[in-house]
Amino acid sequence: MRRFVIALLLCLIALPSFARRTKIFGTVKDESGSPVEMANVRIKGLPILTMTDLKGFYTIYCESTDSVEVIYSQIGYGSRRRLLRNPGDSVRLDIVLHNSMDYELGGATVLGQKREATTEQRISTEALNNTPSTTGNGVEELIQSQAGVSTHSELSSQYNVRGGSFDENVVYLNGLEVYRPLLVRSGQQEGLSIINPDMVERIAFSSGGFEARYGDKMSSVLDITYKHPEKFEAKINASLLGAGAYIGWGNKYMDFMTSVRYKTTRYLLGSMDTQGEYKPNFLDYQGAFSWRPSRKWTIDLLGNISDNNYNFYPKNRETSFGTLNAPKTFTVYFDGQEKDRFRTFFGAATITRHLSPETFLALQMSTFSTMEHENYDIQGEYWLQEATSQEQLGVGTYMEHARNRLKANVYNVGLRFRTKATKASNTLNSHTLQVGLNWLNERIKENSREWEMRDSMGYSLPYDEKALRLIYSLKSVNKIHTNRVETFAQDSWRFNTKAGLFNFTYGVRFNYWDWNKESLISPRASLGFLPASNDHWTLRFATGLYYQAPFFKELRDTTLTNGIATVRMNRNIKSQRSIHFVLGADYSFRMMDRPFRFTAETYYKALSNLNPYSINNIRVVYYGRNIASGYAAGLDFKLFGEFVPGTDSWVTFSLMKTQEKIDGQWLPRPTDQRYNLSVFFTDYFPGSTRWRATLKMAFAGGLPFGPPHTDRKFQTFRAPAYKRVDLGVSYRVPLRWQRQQEAGVETARHHLFKNIWFGIDCFNLLGIDNVNSYYWVTDITNTQYAVPNYLTGRQISARFSIEF
């Protein structure tokens, strides 16, 4: 009897630990049926929460009681509550969140903290619609307005991040790294980006301190995920700068997207100083297909074909520059032409085995191929003179010639594994483990011929009494065939304490390259903290070792002797290295009963094994040797919020300094931009949501420059600041079903047209003459004059788009 009583007491004591647990799972979608990612799902009265994944799916556990209230919230949507009475072991709840201005502050605050707990920020795709764009590459132009990011040319979609060149930025599309053509210049020769804004579902961007799963670049990561349509959708658009068409369709078993885009900047280039016949034509076709034969398997295919042609027949140019006391004019009459062609192909396939809702293993295969031809023979006869006295400062002729050929193929095969383990208790405690392995094969062939002749006052430069010499010539015939092996492992650990919620991400990358037999190990870690005492704040710190393994352009060891350039492929080159230290904070608050967030970050990057480069006619030319060290340090600020109800706007301001040490001398890096101010503002006309205006502003400090084909120590002049304002105004045509809906009249479920927009864009609203680069004129006395090459002037463009 005594033993029975003791056993009974033990059972009664242990009974609560055997209480039944309930699993609650399902999906969260918006009114259009699209998944709502990173939505906050929590149990009322308990410190138990989770977030939806990229497909809107969630799973949460709690102890069964008489009633359980589940709360769903997301910034930009109204919160939803579901009350479960006497729930069983497993309950599925599929929720639809509706757009609303009635935010629940608690839920919105938790979500904001989650999204900013790491150095990666999510950028809404809504800003891609009806925004003035000069390049047609909407995603990259959106990135250019973020904190720590800058650009100095509206003709280029490339961007610099915290003192790094655009070659230091890595771009992923559906988890696969994408490449850009190698010969193309960062300007008017640029074609369309592989990223199609109409197909994008998710934009994630990190300007430093990024995770180990992102690979080997030194500055930033842009991670793009394409959407999976669940029904028919389509869009057509056209403007004076190009046109495009997109079709998407899907169900629970399969979906596909296809698009074609055309771009021509002929109208825009006509506003530049150099007059002539511009014939840029850029064509892009893209397709994506996804098949889900069962819950355990997914097969994804992606393909892109791009044909870029840039033809230019210059006629004349007249540029006025100088100061009020010393104005000058530069006049050129041209003969010749430039014909460039870049054909690229990208194909990818991913086979995913879903081992559980939180675990998968994926096999990825991709190939990138490019064939590039650059041809020009341009002769110019020029006069440089004082504008007031008409005194001639230089008269001469120059001729530029190039026959450059390049063919490259990059093959990639990789494995990805991801699993998430969650411990459901009174404290949040979860791990997300990711592991990856990649093998890359690179085959590149180059055959380049370039030379430049200059004649001043009847004398060929450089002047030699005994021989006719060119001021610059290059001959390069090279090919490489290399293999790389990359692997990484990382864990994200989220745990809750009395002090607050922590997000600790740590991992390591390993890289081996058979070209120089180099093995690299890159440890990285970041910590995010959401203090329990004040849920308005999010604090984070990140550090790591980042290597940038050289690609083809960095391997070209170029030596210039008496104007003759010789090129060899450097087998002794090493990867450039950067150690990141990033400390940041977010403060979420409400103003005018609308959500806002202020972000501040400070960073320091210790740079070593640097491969210096110079900018020659907007083309990056590397030394091909590790001969420098340096640093980049700065502050970034961003104010983000709904300055106008229902729209996203932001203001960013950055201070930065970057230098490198070459032969014992400290020099500003070519990206040493001391300050940068960007504004992206969206507004509706008073009393109407049909009229919409978008304002884009940029004010960035000038970059260092110097004479072409010279040592870096001579490239310490400063270009003027880059100042630009673009304004776009759009009008949404009122459709019949929309008018009925606004009047409260019930309408049919299906409509042919979803939205019809017409718009007018004013590029360079203030008509500012921004400098892109310089043409250097040398007279017989070896005096050099830097003649600015101005960018585009004020232009008006019309556009329209129809969504089905």
CSV table of N, CA and C in Angstrom, one decimal, residues 242-367:
chain,number,residue,atom,x,y,z
A,242,GLY,N,12.0,51.6,-74.3
A,242,GLY,CA,11.9,50.1,-74.4
A,242,GLY,C,10.5,49.6,-74.2
A,243,ALA,N,10.4,48.3,-74.2
A,243,ALA,CA,9.1,47.6,-74.0
A,243,ALA,C,9.3,46.3,-73.4
A,244,GLY,N,8.3,45.7,-72.9
A,244,GLY,CA,8.4,44.3,-72.3
A,244,GLY,C,7.0,43.7,-72.2
A,245,ALA,N,7.0,42.4,-72.1
A,245,ALA,CA,5.8,41.6,-71.9
A,245,ALA,C,6.1,40.4,-71.0
A,246,TYR,N,5.2,40.1,-70.1
A,246,TYR,CA,5.3,39.1,-69.1
A,246,TYR,C,4.0,38.3,-69.0
A,247,ILE,N,4.2,36.9,-68.9
A,247,ILE,CA,3.0,36.0,-68.7
A,247,ILE,C,3.4,35.0,-67.6
A,248,GLY,N,2.5,34.8,-66.6
A,248,GLY,CA,2.7,33.8,-65.6
A,248,GLY,C,1.4,33.1,-65.3
A,249,TRP,N,1.6,31.8,-64.9
A,249,TRP,CA,0.4,31.0,-64.6
A,249,TRP,C,0.9,29.9,-63.7
A,250,GLY,N,-0.1,29.4,-62.8
A,250,GLY,CA,0.3,28.3,-62.0
A,250,GLY,C,-0.9,27.7,-61.2
A,251,ASN,N,-0.7,26.5,-60.7
A,251,ASN,CA,-1.6,25.9,-59.8
A,251,ASN,C,-0.8,25.1,-58.7
A,252,LYS,N,-1.4,24.2,-58.0
A,252,LYS,CA,-0.7,23.6,-56.9
A,252,LYS,C,0.4,22.6,-57.4
A,253,TYR,N,0.4,22.2,-58.7
A,253,TYR,CA,1.3,21.2,-59.2
A,253,TYR,C,2.4,21.8,-60.0
A,254,MET,N,2.2,22.9,-60.7
A,254,MET,CA,3.2,23.5,-61.5
A,254,MET,C,2.9,25.0,-61.7
A,255,ASP,N,3.9,25.7,-62.2
A,255,ASP,CA,3.8,27.1,-62.6
A,255,ASP,C,4.9,27.5,-63.5
A,256,PHE,N,4.7,28.5,-64.3
A,256,PHE,CA,5.7,29.0,-65.3
A,256,PHE,C,5.6,30.5,-65.4
A,257,MET,N,6.7,31.1,-65.8
A,257,MET,CA,6.7,32.5,-66.2
A,257,MET,C,7.6,32.6,-67.4
A,258,THR,N,7.2,33.5,-68.3
A,258,THR,CA,8.0,33.8,-69.5
A,258,THR,C,7.9,35.3,-69.8
A,259,SER,N,9.0,35.9,-70.3
A,259,SER,CA,9.0,37.3,-70.5
A,259,SER,C,10.0,37.6,-71.7
A,260,VAL,N,9.7,38.7,-72.3
A,260,VAL,CA,10.6,39.3,-73.3
A,260,VAL,C,10.7,40.8,-73.1
A,261,ARG,N,12.0,41.3,-73.2
A,261,ARG,CA,12.2,42.7,-72.9
A,261,ARG,C,13.0,43.3,-74.0
A,262,TYR,N,12.8,44.5,-74.3
A,262,TYR,CA,13.6,45.3,-75.3
A,262,TYR,C,13.9,46.6,-74.8
A,263,LYS,N,15.2,47.0,-75.0
A,263,LYS,CA,15.6,48.3,-74.4
A,263,LYS,C,16.4,49.0,-75.5
A,264,THR,N,16.2,50.3,-75.6
A,264,THR,CA,17.0,51.2,-76.5
A,264,THR,C,17.1,52.5,-75.8
A,265,THR,N,18.4,53.0,-75.6
A,265,THR,CA,18.6,54.3,-75.0
A,265,THR,C,19.0,55.3,-76.0
A,266,ARG,N,18.6,55.1,-77.2
A,266,ARG,CA,18.9,56.0,-78.3
A,266,ARG,C,18.3,57.4,-78.0
A,267,TYR,N,17.1,57.5,-77.5
A,267,TYR,CA,16.4,58.8,-77.2
A,267,TYR,C,17.2,59.5,-76.1
A,268,LEU,N,17.6,58.7,-75.1
A,268,LEU,CA,18.3,59.3,-73.9
A,268,LEU,C,19.7,59.8,-74.3
A,269,LEU,N,20.5,59.0,-75.1
A,269,LEU,CA,21.8,59.3,-75.5
A,269,LEU,C,21.9,60.5,-76.4
A,270,GLY,N,20.8,60.8,-77.0
A,270,GLY,CA,20.7,62.0,-77.9
A,270,GLY,C,20.9,63.3,-77.2
A,271,SER,N,20.8,63.3,-75.9
A,271,SER,CA,20.9,64.5,-75.1
A,271,SER,C,22.3,64.8,-74.7
A,272,MET,N,23.3,64.0,-75.1
A,272,MET,CA,24.7,64.1,-74.6
A,272,MET,C,25.4,65.1,-75.6
A,273,ASP,N,26.6,65.5,-75.2
A,273,ASP,CA,27.4,66.5,-76.0
A,273,ASP,C,27.8,65.9,-77.3
A,274,THR,N,28.2,64.6,-77.3
A,274,THR,CA,28.6,64.0,-78.5
A,274,THR,C,27.4,63.7,-79.4
A,275,GLN,N,27.3,64.4,-80.5
A,275,GLN,CA,26.2,64.1,-81.4
A,275,GLN,C,26.5,63.1,-82.5
A,276,GLY,N,25.6,62.3,-82.9
A,276,GLY,CA,25.8,61.3,-83.8
A,276,GLY,C,24.6,60.4,-83.9
A,277,GLU,N,24.8,59.2,-84.5
A,277,GLU,CA,23.7,58.3,-84.7
A,277,GLU,C,23.9,57.1,-83.7
A,278,TYR,N,23.1,57.1,-82.7
A,278,TYR,CA,23.1,56.1,-81.7
A,278,TYR,C,22.1,55.0,-82.0
A,279,LYS,N,22.6,53.7,-82.1
A,279,LYS,CA,21.8,52.6,-82.3
A,279,LYS,C,22.0,51.5,-81.3
A,280,PRO,N,21.6,51.7,-80.1
A,280,PRO,CA,21.7,50.7,-79.1
A,280,PRO,C,20.4,49.8,-79.1
A,281,ASN,N,20.6,48.5,-79.2
A,281,ASN,CA,19.5,47.6,-79.2
A,281,ASN,C,19.8,46.4,-78.2
A,282,PHE,N,19.0,46.3,-77.2
A,282,PHE,CA,19.2,45.2,-76.2
A,282,PHE,C,18.0,44.4,-76.1
A,283,LEU,N,18.1,43.1,-76.3
A,283,LEU,CA,16.9,42.1,-76.3
A,283,LEU,C,17.2,41.0,-75.3
A,284,ASP,N,16.2,40.7,-74.6
A,284,ASP,CA,16.3,39.7,-73.5
A,284,ASP,C,15.1,38.8,-73.4
A,285,TYR,N,15.3,37.5,-73.4
A,285,TYR,CA,14.2,36.6,-73.2
A,285,TYR,C,14.5,35.7,-72.0
A,286,GLN,N,13.5,35.4,-71.2
A,286,GLN,CA,13.6,34.7,-69.9
A,286,GLN,C,12.4,33.8,-69.7
A,287,GLY,N,12.7,32.6,-69.1
A,287,GLY,CA,11.6,31.7,-68.8
A,287,GLY,C,11.9,31.0,-67.5
A,288,ALA,N,10.9,30.7,-66.7
A,288,ALA,CA,11.1,30.0,-65.4
A,288,ALA,C,9.9,29.0,-65.4
A,289,PHE,N,10.3,27.7,-64.9
A,289,PHE,CA,9.3,26.7,-64.8
A,289,PHE,C,9.5,25.9,-63.5
A,290,SER,N,8.4,25.6,-62.8
A,290,SER,CA,8.5,24.8,-61.6
A,290,SER,C,7.4,23.7,-61.6
A,291,TRP,N,7.8,22.5,-61.3
A,291,TRP,CA,6.9,21.3,-61.3
A,291,TRP,C,7.0,20.6,-59.9
A,292,ARG,N,5.9,20.4,-59.3
A,292,ARG,CA,5.8,19.7,-58.0
A,292,ARG,C,5.0,18.5,-58.2
A,293,PRO,N,5.6,17.4,-58.6
A,293,PRO,CA,4.9,16.1,-58.8
A,293,PRO,C,4.3,15.5,-57.5
A,294,SER,N,4.9,15.9,-56.4
A,294,SER,CA,4.4,15.4,-55.1
A,294,SER,C,4.9,16.4,-54.0
A,295,ARG,N,4.5,16.2,-52.8
A,295,ARG,CA,4.9,17.0,-51.7
A,295,ARG,C,6.4,16.9,-51.4
A,296,LYS,N,7.0,15.8,-51.9
A,296,LYS,CA,8.4,15.6,-51.5
A,296,LYS,C,9.4,16.1,-52.6
A,297,TRP,N,8.9,16.4,-53.8
A,297,TRP,CA,9.8,16.7,-54.9
A,297,TRP,C,9.4,18.0,-55.6
A,298,THR,N,10.4,18.8,-55.9
A,298,THR,CA,10.2,20.0,-56.7
A,298,THR,C,11.3,20.1,-57.7
A,299,ILE,N,10.9,20.4,-59.0
A,299,ILE,CA,11.9,20.6,-60.1
A,299,ILE,C,11.7,22.0,-60.6
A,300,ASP,N,12.8,22.8,-60.6
A,300,ASP,CA,12.8,24.2,-61.1
A,300,ASP,C,13.8,24.4,-62.2
A,301,LEU,N,13.3,25.1,-63.3
A,301,LEU,CA,14.2,25.4,-64.4
A,301,LEU,C,14.1,26.9,-64.7
A,302,LEU,N,15.3,27.4,-65.1
A,302,LEU,CA,15.4,28.9,-65.4
A,302,LEU,C,16.3,29.1,-66.5
A,303,GLY,N,15.9,29.9,-67.5
A,303,GLY,CA,16.7,30.2,-68.6
A,303,GLY,C,16.7,31.6,-69.0
A,304,ASN,N,17.8,32.2,-69.5
A,304,ASN,CA,17.9,33.6,-70.0
A,304,ASN,C,18.8,33.7,-71.2
A,305,ILE,N,18.3,34.3,-72.2
A,305,ILE,CA,19.1,34.6,-73.4
A,305,ILE,C,19.1,36.1,-73.7
A,306,SER,N,20.3,36.7,-73.8
A,306,SER,CA,20.4,38.1,-74.0
A,306,SER,C,21.3,38.4,-75.2
A,307,ASP,N,20.8,39.3,-76.0
A,307,ASP,CA,21.5,39.8,-77.2
A,307,ASP,C,21.6,41.3,-77.2
A,308,ASN,N,22.8,41.8,-77.0
A,308,ASN,CA,23.1,43.2,-76.8
A,308,ASN,C,23.9,43.8,-77.9
A,309,ASN,N,23.4,44.8,-78.6
A,309,ASN,CA,24.1,45.4,-79.7
A,309,ASN,C,24.2,46.9,-79.4
A,310,TYR,N,25.4,47.4,-79.6
A,310,TYR,CA,25.6,48.9,-79.4
A,310,TYR,C,26.4,49.4,-80.6
A,311,ASN,N,25.7,50.2,-81.5
A,311,ASN,CA,26.3,50.7,-82.7
A,311,ASN,C,26.2,52.3,-82.5
A,312,PHE,N,27.4,52.9,-82.9
A,312,PHE,CA,27.5,54.3,-82.7
A,312,PHE,C,28.3,54.9,-83.8
A,313,TYR,N,27.7,56.0,-84.4
A,313,TYR,CA,28.4,56.7,-85.5
A,313,TYR,C,28.5,58.1,-85.1
A,314,PRO,N,29.6,58.5,-84.5
A,314,PRO,CA,29.7,59.9,-84.0
A,314,PRO,C,29.9,60.9,-85.1
A,315,LYS,N,29.4,62.1,-84.9
A,315,LYS,CA,29.5,63.2,-85.9
A,315,LYS,C,30.3,64.4,-85.4
A,316,ASN,N,29.9,65.0,-84.3
A,316,ASN,CA,30.6,66.1,-83.7
A,316,ASN,C,30.3,66.3,-82.3
A,317,ARG,N,31.1,67.1,-81.6
A,317,ARG,CA,30.9,67.4,-80.2
A,317,ARG,C,31.4,68.8,-79.9
A,318,GLU,N,30.7,69.5,-79.0
A,318,GLU,CA,31.2,70.7,-78.5
A,318,GLU,C,30.9,70.8,-77.0
A,319,THR,N,31.9,71.0,-76.2
A,319,THR,CA,31.8,71.0,-74.8
A,319,THR,C,32.4,72.3,-74.2
A,320,SER,N,31.6,72.9,-73.4
A,320,SER,CA,32.0,74.1,-72.7
A,320,SER,C,32.3,73.7,-71.2
A,321,PHE,N,33.5,74.2,-70.7
A,321,PHE,CA,33.8,73.8,-69.4
A,321,PHE,C,34.8,74.9,-68.9
A,322,GLY,N,35.3,74.7,-67.7
A,322,GLY,CA,36.3,75.6,-67.1
A,322,GLY,C,35.6,76.4,-66.0
A,323,THR,N,36.1,77.6,-65.7
A,323,THR,CA,35.6,78.5,-64.7
A,323,THR,C,35.1,79.8,-65.3
A,324,LEU,N,34.5,80.7,-64.5
A,324,LEU,CA,34.1,82.0,-65.0
A,324,LEU,C,35.3,82.8,-65.4
A,325,ASN,N,36.4,82.7,-64.8
A,325,ASN,CA,37.6,83.4,-65.2
A,325,ASN,C,38.4,82.8,-66.3
A,326,ALA,N,38.2,81.5,-66.5
A,326,ALA,CA,38.9,80.8,-67.5
A,326,ALA,C,38.0,79.8,-68.3
A,327,PRO,N,37.0,80.3,-69.0
A,327,PRO,CA,36.1,79.3,-69.7
A,327,PRO,C,36.8,78.8,-70.9
A,328,LYS,N,36.5,77.6,-71.3
A,328,LYS,CA,37.1,76.9,-72.4
A,328,LYS,C,36.1,76.2,-73.2
A,329,THR,N,36.4,76.0,-74.5
A,329,THR,CA,35.5,75.2,-75.4
A,329,THR,C,36.3,74.1,-76.1
A,330,PHE,N,35.7,73.0,-76.2
A,330,PHE,CA,36.4,71.8,-76.9
A,330,PHE,C,35.5,71.3,-78.0
A,331,THR,N,36.0,71.4,-79.2
A,331,THR,CA,35.2,71.0,-80.4
A,331,THR,C,35.9,69.9,-81.1
A,332,VAL,N,35.1,68.9,-81.5
A,332,VAL,CA,35.6,67.7,-82.2
A,332,VAL,C,34.7,67.4,-83.4
A,333,TYR,N,35.3,67.0,-84.5
A,333,TYR,CA,34.6,66.5,-85.6
A,333,TYR,C,35.1,65.0,-85.8
A,334,PHE,N,34.1,64.1,-85.9
A,334,PHE,CA,34.5,62.7,-85.9
A,334,PHE,C,34.3,62.1,-87.2
A,335,ASP,N,35.0,60.9,-87.3
A,335,ASP,CA,34.9,60.0,-88.5
A,335,ASP,C,35.1,58.6,-87.9
A,336,GLY,N,34.3,57.7,-88.4
A,336,GLY,CA,34.4,56.3,-87.9
A,336,GLY,C,33.2,55.8,-87.2
A,337,GLN,N,33.3,54.6,-86.5
A,337,GLN,CA,32.1,54.0,-85.9
A,337,GLN,C,32.6,53.1,-84.8
A,338,GLU,N,31.6,52.7,-83.9
A,338,GLU,CA,31.8,51.7,-82.9
A,338,GLU,C,30.7,50.6,-83.0
A,339,LYS,N,31.1,49.4,-83.0
A,339,LYS,CA,30.1,48.3,-83.1
A,339,LYS,C,30.5,47.2,-82.0
A,340,ASP,N,29.6,47.1,-81.1
A,340,ASP,CA,29.8,46.1,-80.0
A,340,ASP,C,28.7,45.1,-80.0
A,341,ARG,N,29.0,43.9,-79.6
A,341,ARG,CA,27.9,42.9,-79.5
A,341,ARG,C,28.3,41.9,-78.4
A,342,PHE,N,27.3,41.7,-77.5
A,342,PHE,CA,27.5,40.8,-76.3
A,342,PHE,C,26.3,39.9,-76.3
A,343,ARG,N,26.6,38.6,-76.5
A,343,ARG,CA,25.5,37.6,-76.4
A,343,ARG,C,25.8,36.7,-75.2
A,344,THR,N,24.8,36.6,-74.3
A,344,THR,CA,25.0,35.8,-73.1
A,344,THR,C,23.8,34.8,-72.9
A,345,PHE,N,24.2,33.7,-72.3
A,345,PHE,CA,23.2,32.7,-72.0
A,345,PHE,C,23.4,32.2,-70.6
A,346,PHE,N,22.2,32.1,-69.9
A,346,PHE,CA,22.3,31.5,-68.5
A,346,PHE,C,21.2,30.5,-68.4
A,347,GLY,N,21.5,29.3,-67.9
A,347,GLY,CA,20.5,28.2,-67.7
A,347,GLY,C,20.8,27.6,-66.4
A,348,ALA,N,19.7,27.2,-65.7
A,348,ALA,CA,19.8,26.6,-64.4
A,348,ALA,C,18.7,25.6,-64.2
A,349,ALA,N,19.0,24.5,-63.4
A,349,ALA,CA,18.1,23.5,-63.0
A,349,ALA,C,18.3,23.2,-61.5
A,350,THR,N,17.2,23.0,-60.8
A,350,THR,CA,17.3,22.7,-59.4
A,350,THR,C,16.3,21.6,-59.1
A,351,ILE,N,16.8,20.5,-58.5
A,351,ILE,CA,15.9,19.4,-58.1
A,351,ILE,C,16.0,19.3,-56.5
A,352,THR,N,14.8,19.5,-55.9
A,352,THR,CA,14.7,19.6,-54.5
A,352,THR,C,13.9,18.4,-53.9
A,353,ARG,N,14.5,17.8,-52.9
A,353,ARG,CA,13.8,16.7,-52.1
A,353,ARG,C,13.5,17.2,-50.8
A,354,HIS,N,12.2,17.3,-50.5
A,354,HIS,CA,11.7,17.8,-49.3
A,354,HIS,C,11.6,16.7,-48.3
A,355,LEU,N,12.5,16.6,-47.4
A,355,LEU,CA,12.5,15.5,-46.4
A,355,LEU,C,11.4,15.8,-45.3
A,356,SER,N,11.1,17.0,-45.0
A,356,SER,CA,10.0,17.4,-44.1
A,356,SER,C,9.7,18.8,-44.4
A,357,PRO,N,8.6,19.4,-43.8
A,357,PRO,CA,8.3,20.8,-44.1
A,357,PRO,C,9.4,21.7,-43.8
A,358,GLU,N,10.3,21.4,-42.9
A,358,GLU,CA,11.4,22.3,-42.5
A,358,GLU,C,12.8,21.8,-43.0
A,359,THR,N,12.8,20.7,-43.8
A,359,THR,CA,14.1,20.2,-44.2
A,359,THR,C,14.1,19.8,-45.7
A,360,PHE,N,15.1,20.2,-46.4
A,360,PHE,CA,15.2,19.9,-47.8
A,360,PHE,C,16.7,19.7,-48.2
A,361,LEU,N,16.9,18.9,-49.3
A,361,LEU,CA,18.2,18.7,-50.0
A,361,LEU,C,18.0,19.0,-51.4
A,362,ALA,N,18.8,19.9,-52.0
A,362,ALA,CA,18.6,20.4,-53.4
A,362,ALA,C,19.9,20.2,-54.2
A,363,LEU,N,19.8,19.7,-55.4
A,363,LEU,CA,20.8,19.6,-56.4
A,363,LEU,C,20.7,20.8,-57.4
A,364,GLN,N,21.7,21.6,-57.5
A,364,GLN,CA,21.7,22.8,-58.4
A,364,GLN,C,22.7,22.6,-59.5
A,365,MET,N,22.3,23.0,-60.7
A,365,MET,CA,23.2,23.0,-61.9
A,365,MET,C,22.9,24.2,-62.7
A,366,SER,N,24.0,24.9,-63.1
A,366,SER,CA,23.8,26.1,-63.9
A,366,SER,C,25.0,26.2,-64.9
A,367,THR,N,24.8,27.0,-65.9
A,367,THR,CA,25.8,27.3,-66.9
A,367,THR,C,25.6,28.8,-67.3
